Coordinates of C-alpha atoms in Angstrom, one line a residue:
X535 CA -0.2 0.0 0.0
X536 CA 1.0 3.5 -0.7
X537 CA 0.9 6.4 1.4
X538 CA 0.4 10.0 -0.2
X539 CA 0.9 13.1 1.4
X540 CA -0.6 16.4 -0.2
X541 CA 0.3 20.0 1.5
X542 CA -1.7 23.1 2.3
X543 CA -1.5 24.5 -1.1
X544 CA -2.6 20.6 -2.9
X545 CA -5.6 21.5 -0.6
X546 CA -6.3 25.2 -0.7
X547 CA -9.4 25.3 -2.7
X548 CA -12.2 23.3 -3.8
X549 CA -10.9 23.1 -7.0
X550 CA -7.8 21.5 -5.7
X551 CA -9.3 19.4 -3.1
X552 CA -11.7 18.1 -6.1
X553 CA -8.1 17.3 -8.0
X554 CA -6.7 15.7 -5.2
X555 CA -9.7 13.0 -5.3
X556 CA -8.8 12.8 -8.7
X557 CA -5.6 11.6 -8.3
X558 CA -6.2 9.4 -5.1
X559 CA -9.1 7.6 -6.3
X560 CA -7.4 5.3 -9.5
X561 CA -8.9 2.1 -7.8
X562 CA -6.2 0.9 -5.6
X563 CA -6.4 1.5 -1.7
X564 CA -3.9 3.8 -0.2
X565 CA -3.8 6.3 2.5
X566 CA -4.1 9.6 2.1
X567 CA -2.5 12.5 4.4
X568 CA -3.8 15.9 4.5
X569 CA -2.6 19.5 5.9
X570 CA -4.9 22.1 7.0
X571 CA -6.2 24.4 3.8
X572 CA -3.3 26.9 3.0
X573 CA -3.6 30.0 5.0
X574 CA -5.7 28.2 7.5
X575 CA -2.8 27.5 10.0
X576 CA -1.7 31.2 9.9
X577 CA -5.0 32.1 10.8
X578 CA -5.0 30.1 13.8
X579 CA -2.0 30.8 15.0
X580 CA -3.1 34.5 14.6
X581 CA -6.1 33.5 16.7
X582 CA -3.9 32.2 19.4
X583 CA -1.6 35.3 19.5
X584 CA -4.8 37.7 20.2
X585 CA -6.1 35.1 22.7
X586 CA -2.5 35.2 24.5
X587 CA -3.0 39.0 24.7
X588 CA -6.6 38.6 25.5
X589 CA -7.9 40.6 22.7
X590 CA -11.1 38.2 22.3
X591 CA -12.4 40.6 19.8
X592 CA -9.6 40.4 17.7
X593 CA -9.7 36.4 17.6
X594 CA -13.6 36.5 17.1
X595 CA -12.9 38.7 14.4
X596 CA -10.0 35.9 12.4
X597 CA -12.7 33.0 13.2
X598 CA -15.6 35.1 11.4
X599 CA -13.3 35.3 8.2
X600 CA -12.3 32.0 8.3
X601 CA -16.0 31.0 8.4
X602 CA -16.7 33.1 5.5
X603 CA -13.7 31.2 3.2
X604 CA -14.7 27.8 4.3
X605 CA -18.4 28.5 3.4
X606 CA -17.3 29.7 0.2
X607 CA -15.2 26.3 -0.3
X608 CA -18.1 24.3 0.9
X609 CA -20.9 25.9 -1.6
X610 CA -18.4 25.2 -4.7
X611 CA -17.1 21.8 -3.2
X612 CA -20.2 19.7 -2.8
X613 CA -22.8 19.3 -5.3
X614 CA -25.6 18.1 -3.0
X615 CA -27.2 20.3 -0.3
X616 CA -27.2 17.6 2.0
X617 CA -23.6 17.3 1.9
X618 CA -23.2 20.9 2.0
X619 CA -25.0 20.5 5.1
X620 CA -22.8 18.1 6.4
X621 CA -19.8 19.7 5.6
X622 CA -21.2 23.2 7.1
X623 CA -22.0 21.8 10.2
X624 CA -18.9 20.0 10.7
X625 CA -16.9 22.9 9.8
X626 CA -19.1 25.1 12.0
X627 CA -18.0 22.8 15.0
X628 CA -14.7 23.0 15.1
X629 CA -15.3 26.7 14.7
X630 CA -17.1 26.7 17.7
X631 CA -14.7 24.6 19.9
X632 CA -12.2 27.3 19.2
X633 CA -14.7 30.0 20.2
X634 CA -15.1 28.0 23.3
X635 CA -11.4 28.7 23.7
X636 CA -11.8 32.6 24.0
X637 CA -11.7 32.5 27.8
X638 CA -9.5 34.6 29.9
X639 CA -6.7 31.7 30.8
X640 CA -5.1 30.6 27.2
X641 CA -2.4 28.6 27.4
X642 CA 0.4 26.7 25.3
X643 CA -2.5 23.5 25.6
X644 CA -5.2 25.6 24.2
X645 CA -2.7 27.0 21.2
X646 CA -2.2 23.5 20.1
X647 CA -5.9 22.3 20.1
X648 CA -6.4 25.2 18.3
X649 CA -4.0 24.6 15.5
X650 CA -5.0 20.8 15.7
X651 CA -8.5 22.3 14.0
X652 CA -6.8 22.8 10.5
X653 CA -6.2 19.5 10.0
X654 CA -9.3 17.9 11.2
X655 CA -11.6 20.0 9.2
X656 CA -9.5 19.6 5.7
X657 CA -9.8 15.8 6.6
X658 CA -13.2 16.2 7.5
X659 CA -14.3 18.0 4.1
X660 CA -12.2 15.5 1.9
X661 CA -14.0 12.4 3.4
X662 CA -17.2 13.8 3.2
X663 CA -16.5 15.0 -0.4
X664 CA -15.1 11.4 -1.4
X665 CA -18.3 9.8 0.1
X666 CA -20.6 12.2 -1.7
X667 CA -18.8 11.0 -5.1
X668 CA -19.3 7.4 -4.0
X669 CA -16.1 6.5 -3.1
X670 CA -15.5 4.8 0.2
X671 CA -13.2 6.5 2.7
X672 CA -13.0 6.8 6.0
X673 CA -10.9 8.8 8.9
X674 CA -8.5 7.2 10.8
X675 CA -8.0 9.9 13.4
X676 CA -4.0 11.2 14.3
X677 CA -4.9 11.5 17.8
X678 CA -5.7 7.8 18.1
X679 CA -2.3 6.7 17.2
X680 CA -0.1 9.2 16.7
X681 CA 1.9 9.8 19.9
X682 CA 5.4 11.2 20.9
X683 CA 7.4 10.4 24.1
X684 CA 8.8 12.3 26.5
X685 CA 11.6 13.3 24.8
X686 CA 8.8 14.7 22.0
X687 CA 10.4 11.8 19.8
X688 CA 7.6 9.8 17.8
X689 CA 6.7 6.7 19.9
X690 CA 7.2 4.2 16.7
X691 CA 5.9 1.2 18.7
X692 CA 2.8 2.9 19.6
X693 CA 2.3 4.3 16.3
X694 CA 2.5 1.0 14.6
X695 CA 0.5 -0.9 16.7
X696 CA -2.2 1.7 17.1
X697 CA -2.3 2.5 13.3
X698 CA -2.0 -1.4 12.0
X699 CA -5.5 -1.5 14.8
X700 CA -7.2 1.2 12.9
X701 CA -6.3 -0.3 9.7
X702 CA -7.6 -3.6 9.8
X703 CA -10.7 -2.2 11.8
X704 CA -12.0 -0.9 8.6
X705 CA -11.1 -3.4 5.7
X706 CA -13.7 -2.6 3.1
X707 CA -12.4 1.1 2.5
X708 CA -10.2 2.3 -0.4
X709 CA -9.4 5.7 1.0
X710 CA -8.0 6.0 4.9
X711 CA -7.8 9.6 5.4
X712 CA -5.5 10.7 7.9
X713 CA -3.8 14.2 9.3
X714 CA -0.5 15.1 9.2
X715 CA 1.3 17.3 12.0
X716 CA -1.1 16.4 15.0
X717 CA -0.3 14.0 17.8
X718 CA -0.9 13.6 21.7
X719 CA 2.6 13.9 23.4
X720 CA 3.2 11.3 26.4
X721 CA 0.8 12.6 29.0
X722 CA -2.1 12.3 26.5
X723 CA -2.5 16.1 25.3
X724 CA -3.2 17.4 21.9
X725 CA 0.5 18.0 20.4
X726 CA 2.4 18.5 16.9
X727 CA 5.3 17.0 15.3
X728 CA 6.7 20.2 14.7
X729 CA 10.0 19.7 12.6
X730 CA 8.7 18.2 9.1
X731 CA 5.2 18.3 10.4
X732 CA 2.9 16.3 7.8
X733 CA 6.0 15.0 5.8
X734 CA 6.9 13.5 8.9
X735 CA 3.5 11.8 9.6
X736 CA 3.5 10.2 6.2
X737 CA 7.1 8.7 7.1
X738 CA 6.0 7.5 9.9
X739 CA 2.9 6.1 8.6
X740 CA 4.8 4.2 5.9
X741 CA 7.3 2.5 8.3
X742 CA 4.4 1.4 10.6
X743 CA 2.9 -0.4 7.5
X744 CA 6.4 -1.5 5.5
X745 CA 4.4 0.9 2.6
X746 CA 5.4 0.3 -0.9
X747 CA 6.7 4.1 -1.4
X748 CA 5.7 7.5 0.5
X749 CA 4.4 10.2 -2.1
X750 CA 5.1 13.8 -1.1
X751 CA 2.6 15.9 -3.1
X752 CA 3.1 19.8 -3.1
X753 CA 3.2 22.7 -5.7
X754 CA 6.9 22.0 -7.0
X755 CA 7.7 19.0 -9.2
X756 CA 10.4 17.8 -6.9
X757 CA 13.7 18.8 -5.4
X758 CA 15.4 21.2 -8.2
X759 CA 19.1 21.2 -9.2
X760 CA 19.2 25.2 -7.7
X761 CA 16.9 27.5 -6.5
X762 CA 14.5 28.6 -9.5
X763 CA 13.7 31.7 -7.6
X764 CA 17.1 32.6 -8.2
X765 CA 18.6 30.9 -11.1
X766 CA 17.4 30.5 -14.7
X767 CA 16.7 26.9 -16.5
X768 CA 16.7 24.9 -13.2
X769 CA 15.4 21.1 -13.4
X770 CA 14.1 18.6 -10.9
X771 CA 17.0 15.9 -10.2
X772 CA 15.1 12.8 -11.0
X773 CA 17.1 10.4 -7.9
X774 CA 18.5 11.5 -5.0
X775 CA 20.2 9.3 -1.9
X776 CA 18.0 9.5 1.3
X777 CA 21.6 11.4 2.7
X778 CA 21.6 13.8 -0.3
X779 CA 18.0 14.6 0.2
X780 CA 18.7 15.2 3.7
X781 CA 21.8 17.7 3.1
X782 CA 19.5 19.2 0.5
X783 CA 16.5 19.6 2.9
X784 CA 19.2 20.9 5.8
X785 CA 20.7 23.6 3.7
X786 CA 17.9 25.1 2.3
X787 CA 15.5 23.1 -0.3
X788 CA 12.6 24.1 1.8
X789 CA 10.4 21.2 -0.2
X790 CA 11.6 18.8 2.5
X791 CA 12.6 18.7 6.4
X792 CA 15.6 16.8 6.6
X793 CA 14.5 14.6 9.4
X794 CA 11.2 13.9 8.3
X795 CA 12.6 11.0 6.0
X796 CA 14.5 9.2 8.5
X797 CA 11.7 6.2 9.3
X798 CA 11.9 5.6 5.5
X799 CA 15.3 5.7 5.0
X800 CA 15.6 3.1 8.0
X801 CA 12.7 1.1 6.6
X802 CA 14.2 1.3 3.3
X803 CA 10.9 2.6 1.6
X804 CA 11.3 5.4 -1.2
X805 CA 9.8 8.7 -1.1
X806 CA 8.6 10.3 -4.5
X807 CA 8.5 14.1 -4.5
X808 CA 5.3 15.1 -6.9
X809 CA 3.4 18.1 -8.0
X810 CA -0.4 18.4 -7.9
X811 CA -0.4 21.0 -10.3
X812 CA 1.7 18.6 -12.8
X813 CA 0.6 15.1 -11.9
X814 CA 2.2 13.3 -14.7
X815 CA 5.7 15.1 -14.1
X816 CA 8.5 12.4 -13.2
X817 CA 9.2 14.4 -9.9
X818 CA 12.3 13.2 -7.7
X819 CA 12.4 9.7 -6.2
X820 CA 14.4 9.2 -3.2
X821 CA 15.4 6.0 -1.8
X822 CA 18.8 4.3 -0.6
X823 CA 20.3 3.7 -3.9
X824 CA 23.2 5.8 -5.2
X825 CA 23.8 7.2 -8.3
X826 CA 27.6 7.6 -8.0
X827 CA 30.0 10.1 -9.8
X828 CA 27.4 12.9 -10.3
X829 CA 27.1 16.2 -8.6
X830 CA 23.0 16.5 -8.3
X831 CA 22.3 20.1 -7.0
X832 CA 22.9 23.3 -5.1
X833 CA 21.5 24.6 -1.9
X834 CA 21.9 27.8 0.1
X835 CA 21.1 28.5 3.4
X836 CA 20.4 32.3 4.7
X837 CA 20.9 34.2 8.2
X838 CA 24.2 32.5 9.1
X839 CA 26.6 33.8 11.5
X840 CA 30.7 33.1 11.4
X841 CA 32.1 33.6 14.5
X842 CA 35.9 32.9 14.6
X843 CA 38.0 32.5 17.9
X844 CA 41.4 33.1 17.4
X845 CA 44.2 31.6 20.3
X846 CA 47.7 31.6 20.5
X847 CA 47.0 29.0 23.4
X848 CA 45.2 26.7 21.3
X849 CA 48.3 24.6 19.9
X850 CA 49.6 23.5 23.5
X851 CA 46.1 23.7 25.1
X852 CA 44.3 20.2 25.6
X853 CA 40.5 20.5 25.7
X854 CA 40.1 23.4 23.8
X855 CA 37.9 22.9 21.4
X856 CA 35.8 20.9 24.2
X857 CA 35.6 24.4 25.8
X858 CA 34.7 26.1 22.8
X859 CA 31.8 23.7 22.2
X860 CA 30.7 23.5 25.7
X861 CA 29.5 27.5 25.6
X862 CA 27.5 26.7 22.0
X863 CA 26.0 23.9 24.2
X864 CA 25.1 25.7 27.1
X865 CA 23.3 28.3 25.0
X866 CA 21.4 24.9 22.7
X867 CA 23.1 26.9 19.9
X868 CA 23.6 24.2 16.8
X869 CA 27.0 24.6 14.9
X870 CA 26.4 24.1 10.8
X871 CA 30.1 24.7 9.9
X872 CA 33.4 24.0 11.6
X873 CA 36.9 24.6 10.5
X874 CA 40.0 24.4 12.7
X875 CA 43.8 25.8 12.4
X876 CA 46.7 25.8 14.7
X877 CA 45.6 29.1 16.3
X878 CA 41.9 29.3 16.0
X879 CA 38.7 27.8 15.0
X880 CA 35.6 28.9 12.6
X881 CA 32.4 28.4 13.4
X882 CA 28.8 29.1 12.0
X883 CA 25.6 29.1 13.6
X884 CA 22.1 30.3 12.2
X885 CA 20.7 31.7 15.7
X886 CA 21.6 34.8 17.1
X887 CA 19.4 35.0 20.2
X888 CA 22.1 33.8 22.4
X889 CA 24.9 35.8 20.3
X890 CA 26.1 38.1 22.7
X891 CA 26.7 35.4 25.9
X892 CA 28.2 33.0 23.6
X893 CA 31.0 35.9 22.4
X894 CA 31.3 37.3 25.9
X895 CA 32.3 33.5 27.2
X896 CA 34.5 32.6 23.8
X897 CA 36.6 35.9 24.8
X898 CA 37.9 33.8 27.9
X899 CA 39.8 31.8 25.5
X900 CA 40.9 33.9 22.8
X901 CA 40.0 37.1 20.0
X902 CA 36.9 36.8 18.8
X903 CA 35.7 37.9 15.4
X904 CA 32.2 37.6 14.1
X905 CA 30.8 38.2 10.6
X906 CA 27.1 38.4 10.3
X907 CA 24.9 38.3 6.8
X908 CA 26.6 35.3 5.6
X909 CA 24.9 32.3 3.4
X910 CA 26.2 28.7 3.7
X911 CA 26.3 27.4 0.0
X912 CA 26.1 23.6 0.0
X913 CA 26.7 21.4 -3.2
X914 CA 25.5 18.0 -2.9
X915 CA 26.4 14.7 -4.7
X916 CA 28.5 11.6 -4.8
X917 CA 31.7 13.9 -3.5
X918 CA 33.6 10.6 -2.2
X919 CA 36.8 11.5 -1.8
X920 CA 38.5 9.4 -4.1
X921 CA 36.4 11.2 -7.1
X922 CA 39.1 13.0 -9.0
X923 CA 38.4 16.9 -9.5
X924 CA 35.1 17.2 -8.1
X925 CA 36.0 19.6 -5.4
X926 CA 38.1 21.4 -8.2
X927 CA 35.1 21.7 -10.1
X928 CA 33.6 23.6 -7.2
X929 CA 35.9 25.7 -6.1
X930 CA 37.3 26.9 -9.3
X931 CA 33.6 27.9 -10.1
X932 CA 34.1 30.1 -7.3
X933 CA 37.3 31.8 -8.0
X934 CA 36.1 35.2 -8.3
X935 CA 34.2 35.0 -5.3
X936 CA 35.3 35.4 -1.5
X937 CA 34.8 32.1 0.3
X938 CA 35.0 32.9 4.1
X939 CA 35.0 28.9 5.2
X940 CA 34.8 26.0 2.8
X941 CA 33.9 22.4 4.5
X942 CA 34.4 19.1 3.0
X943 CA 34.9 15.8 4.5
X944 CA 32.3 15.5 6.9
X945 CA 30.5 13.7 4.8
X946 CA 30.7 12.0 1.3
X947 CA 27.6 13.7 0.0
X948 CA 28.5 17.8 0.1
X949 CA 31.0 20.5 0.2
X950 CA 29.7 23.6 2.4
X951 CA 31.2 26.7 1.6
X952 CA 30.6 30.2 3.4
X953 CA 30.1 33.5 1.4
X954 CA 28.6 37.0 2.0
X955 CA 24.8 37.4 1.3
X956 CA 25.9 40.0 -1.0
X957 CA 27.9 37.2 -3.4
X958 CA 24.5 34.6 -2.9
X959 CA 22.5 35.3 -6.4
X960 CA 26.2 35.2 -8.5
X961 CA 28.0 32.6 -6.6
X962 CA 24.7 30.0 -7.2
X963 CA 24.5 31.5 -10.9
X964 CA 28.0 30.9 -11.7
X965 CA 27.9 27.2 -9.8
X966 CA 24.8 26.3 -11.7
X967 CA 26.4 27.3 -15.2
X968 CA 29.6 25.5 -14.5
X969 CA 28.3 22.2 -13.1
X970 CA 25.4 21.7 -14.5
X971 CA 25.2 23.4 -18.0
X972 CA 28.7 23.6 -19.2

């Protein structure tokens, strides 16, 4: 059985929902994971923000806007008055539930409950539409099987047991619909998966049932070999290894979260990235297979800060690096790139929240230099050190652009280069020309 996930834009209107229904109803049993309709989660966040500020009128105004939006979608989506009434009652019940939370005491618990309503509405509406068109579909509620443990990590044993129980309890359905993103935590409270959201849900379900394939449907035809917003003539990468895909996702390819495909990787389940607007496009297939001898793609990660610690004592100081890294650990600030020399170490971070405290602590061990407005450019492919000339091609392409740091050898799949934000566009264009078009 296949698992298909559709993002918010894929179910963002009545016509889009009809298009999705056309894609999934091909006679084969499948599991369909849906996000909230595009724009809904932002509205729910806005409602929560008003409620934190005790502005109940502001919250009700946003709820009223959502009510009008969904009423229009319902009127267009369903063809019979009976199903229009059913969908209207469904949406109204969820919005009225949100209204019931418009009270003096508003906490993180209430916020998570509000954020869950978007997925609950989209899946309910899709299930009703399929039923109206004669398709045997059923909802498998995510809150009945998707759970995280006390470390906020998915409880995979629990998920597998509960999901398969729900699946076998509904053997006659053609389409199983479930919510992405939402779950319960170890204490039974409504929560969410955060990292990767609905993609993570699809990957976890795929692992739980040993799916034939996981499909991630968005409004982009797969992972491109460069950023199409900046570089002309980019093209989708047909095949990626899981590690290559994770590198690209971490370093800027927004189509996928780097951790969400880990369950698929561990269970050797291929993941396909497909486009609901161009359903017959090949997209990108991600698997454990590695297409050797190729540079696949380039990605860029913005908002990078470079920190250099120079110390004449480093040469003879045992434990110097440990002390440096412990400072970042203390402030829960992850490091992206690291380069070292006999007299110093340079690192990059993408969170500035504790920058001042980090720099103050680092000054105990040496002279500290900070460079802001930097960008990490990541070149991904089969970059094993025995593939002669690959690194040279990358470096020579950027011969006219100042490069602050270079990181290579941490994995067999990427070379990372740190450049100024002002040089980002030119660097991406040159790399695209030299690596993919020359």
